[in-house]
């Protein structure tokens, strides 16, 4: 599992200045065509980290692609990535 910044550092297409605005009936959103890294707001140009990165890593249990918060960390979101 990577942070948004770590993911974007792996791809030259992230943040290279080719961001476009996509407009749909529900509104407009910025989009980077060649960046596969998405943040917690479902944006590939935003910087909001997933909840799993907001706490102490030792409070999470990960198996395969799924991570869950321990019972002492119930205030944070849990789920799979």
PDB file of C-alpha atoms in Angstrom:
ATOM      1  CA  UNK A   1       0.000   0.000   0.000  1.00  0.00           C
ATOM      2  CA  UNK A   2       1.342   3.424  -0.971  1.00  0.00           C
ATOM      3  CA  UNK A   3       0.494   6.986  -0.023  1.00  0.00           C
ATOM      4  CA  UNK A   4      -0.774   9.248  -2.791  1.00  0.00           C
ATOM      5  CA  UNK A   5       2.636  10.978  -2.979  1.00  0.00           C
ATOM      6  CA  UNK A   6       4.517   7.653  -3.136  1.00  0.00           C
ATOM      7  CA  UNK A   7       2.253   6.404  -5.932  1.00  0.00           C
ATOM      8  CA  UNK A   8       2.575   9.599  -7.945  1.00  0.00           C
ATOM      9  CA  UNK A   9       6.364   9.533  -7.631  1.00  0.00           C
ATOM     10  CA  UNK A  10       6.306   6.245  -9.565  1.00  0.00           C
ATOM     11  CA  UNK A  11       4.507   7.671 -12.615  1.00  0.00           C
ATOM     12  CA  UNK A  12       5.886  10.424 -14.852  1.00  0.00           C
ATOM     13  CA  UNK A  13       2.323  11.135 -16.019  1.00  0.00           C
ATOM     14  CA  UNK A  14       1.238  12.343 -12.583  1.00  0.00           C
ATOM     15  CA  UNK A  15       1.426  16.083 -12.138  1.00  0.00           C
ATOM     16  CA  UNK A  16       3.131  16.728 -15.466  1.00  0.00           C
ATOM     17  CA  UNK A  17       0.879  19.666 -16.365  1.00  0.00           C
ATOM     18  CA  UNK A  18      -1.685  17.957 -18.594  1.00  0.00           C
ATOM     19  CA  UNK A  19      -4.620  18.184 -16.155  1.00  0.00           C
ATOM     20  CA  UNK A  20      -7.979  18.660 -17.867  1.00  0.00           C
ATOM     21  CA  UNK A  21     -11.439  19.616 -16.623  1.00  0.00           C
ATOM     22  CA  UNK A  22     -14.150  17.041 -17.236  1.00  0.00           C
ATOM     23  CA  UNK A  23     -17.726  18.301 -17.125  1.00  0.00           C
ATOM     24  CA  UNK A  24     -20.696  16.021 -16.532  1.00  0.00           C
ATOM     25  CA  UNK A  25     -24.341  16.708 -15.644  1.00  0.00           C
ATOM     26  CA  UNK A  26     -23.337  16.470 -11.954  1.00  0.00           C
ATOM     27  CA  UNK A  27     -20.521  19.027 -12.190  1.00  0.00           C
ATOM     28  CA  UNK A  28     -16.912  19.564 -13.231  1.00  0.00           C
ATOM     29  CA  UNK A  29     -13.826  17.800 -11.942  1.00  0.00           C
ATOM     30  CA  UNK A  30     -10.088  18.067 -12.585  1.00  0.00           C
ATOM     31  CA  UNK A  31      -8.512  14.925 -14.064  1.00  0.00           C
ATOM     32  CA  UNK A  32      -4.934  13.921 -14.917  1.00  0.00           C
ATOM     33  CA  UNK A  33      -5.206  11.592 -17.963  1.00  0.00           C
ATOM     34  CA  UNK A  34      -2.026   9.596 -17.289  1.00  0.00           C
ATOM     35  CA  UNK A  35      -2.091   9.293 -13.481  1.00  0.00           C
ATOM     36  CA  UNK A  36      -3.444   6.056 -11.950  1.00  0.00           C
ATOM     37  CA  UNK A  37      -3.124   7.315  -8.343  1.00  0.00           C
ATOM     38  CA  UNK A  38      -6.385   8.251  -6.583  1.00  0.00           C
ATOM     39  CA  UNK A  39      -6.827   9.993  -3.233  1.00  0.00           C
ATOM     40  CA  UNK A  40      -9.537   9.636  -0.550  1.00  0.00           C
ATOM     41  CA  UNK A  41     -11.771  12.122  -2.406  1.00  0.00           C
ATOM     42  CA  UNK A  42     -11.710   9.950  -5.562  1.00  0.00           C
ATOM     43  CA  UNK A  43      -9.429  12.437  -7.299  1.00  0.00           C
ATOM     44  CA  UNK A  44      -6.250  11.719  -9.205  1.00  0.00           C
ATOM     45  CA  UNK A  45      -5.113  15.354  -8.796  1.00  0.00           C
ATOM     46  CA  UNK A  46      -6.084  15.900  -5.122  1.00  0.00           C
ATOM     47  CA  UNK A  47      -3.936  15.154  -2.088  1.00  0.00           C
ATOM     48  CA  UNK A  48      -6.291  13.805   0.597  1.00  0.00           C
ATOM     49  CA  UNK A  49      -4.688  10.654   2.010  1.00  0.00           C
ATOM     50  CA  UNK A  50      -6.679   7.523   2.695  1.00  0.00           C
ATOM     51  CA  UNK A  51      -7.749   7.087   6.336  1.00  0.00           C
ATOM     52  CA  UNK A  52      -5.400   4.139   6.697  1.00  0.00           C
ATOM     53  CA  UNK A  53      -2.470   6.608   6.564  1.00  0.00           C
ATOM     54  CA  UNK A  54      -3.862   8.972   9.220  1.00  0.00           C
ATOM     55  CA  UNK A  55      -3.047   6.804  12.233  1.00  0.00           C
ATOM     56  CA  UNK A  56      -0.281   4.702  13.658  1.00  0.00           C
ATOM     57  CA  UNK A  57       0.483   1.877  11.242  1.00  0.00           C
ATOM     58  CA  UNK A  58       0.641  -0.583  14.158  1.00  0.00           C
ATOM     59  CA  UNK A  59      -3.116  -0.129  14.722  1.00  0.00           C
ATOM     60  CA  UNK A  60      -3.967  -1.834  11.414  1.00  0.00           C
ATOM     61  CA  UNK A  61      -3.964  -5.459  10.374  1.00  0.00           C
ATOM     62  CA  UNK A  62      -3.379  -6.144   6.696  1.00  0.00           C
ATOM     63  CA  UNK A  63      -3.868  -9.411   4.842  1.00  0.00           C
ATOM     64  CA  UNK A  64      -3.403  -9.457   1.085  1.00  0.00           C
ATOM     65  CA  UNK A  65      -5.043  -6.283  -0.238  1.00  0.00           C
ATOM     66  CA  UNK A  66      -7.344  -5.735   2.749  1.00  0.00           C
ATOM     67  CA  UNK A  67      -6.504  -3.647   5.853  1.00  0.00           C
ATOM     68  CA  UNK A  68      -8.734  -3.166   8.882  1.00  0.00           C
ATOM     69  CA  UNK A  69      -8.420  -0.957  11.951  1.00  0.00           C
ATOM     70  CA  UNK A  70      -7.932  -2.709  15.267  1.00  0.00           C
ATOM     71  CA  UNK A  71     -10.644  -2.403  17.913  1.00  0.00           C
ATOM     72  CA  UNK A  72      -8.636   0.291  19.752  1.00  0.00           C
ATOM     73  CA  UNK A  73      -8.828   2.447  16.631  1.00  0.00           C
ATOM     74  CA  UNK A  74     -12.549   2.352  15.929  1.00  0.00           C
ATOM     75  CA  UNK A  75     -12.795   6.066  15.143  1.00  0.00           C
ATOM     76  CA  UNK A  76     -10.990   5.640  11.821  1.00  0.00           C
ATOM     77  CA  UNK A  77     -12.459   4.196   8.682  1.00  0.00           C
ATOM     78  CA  UNK A  78     -11.508   0.677   7.787  1.00  0.00           C
ATOM     79  CA  UNK A  79     -11.870  -1.332   4.642  1.00  0.00           C
ATOM     80  CA  UNK A  80      -9.999  -2.655   1.684  1.00  0.00           C
ATOM     81  CA  UNK A  81      -8.005  -0.825  -0.931  1.00  0.00           C
TER      82      UNK A  81
END
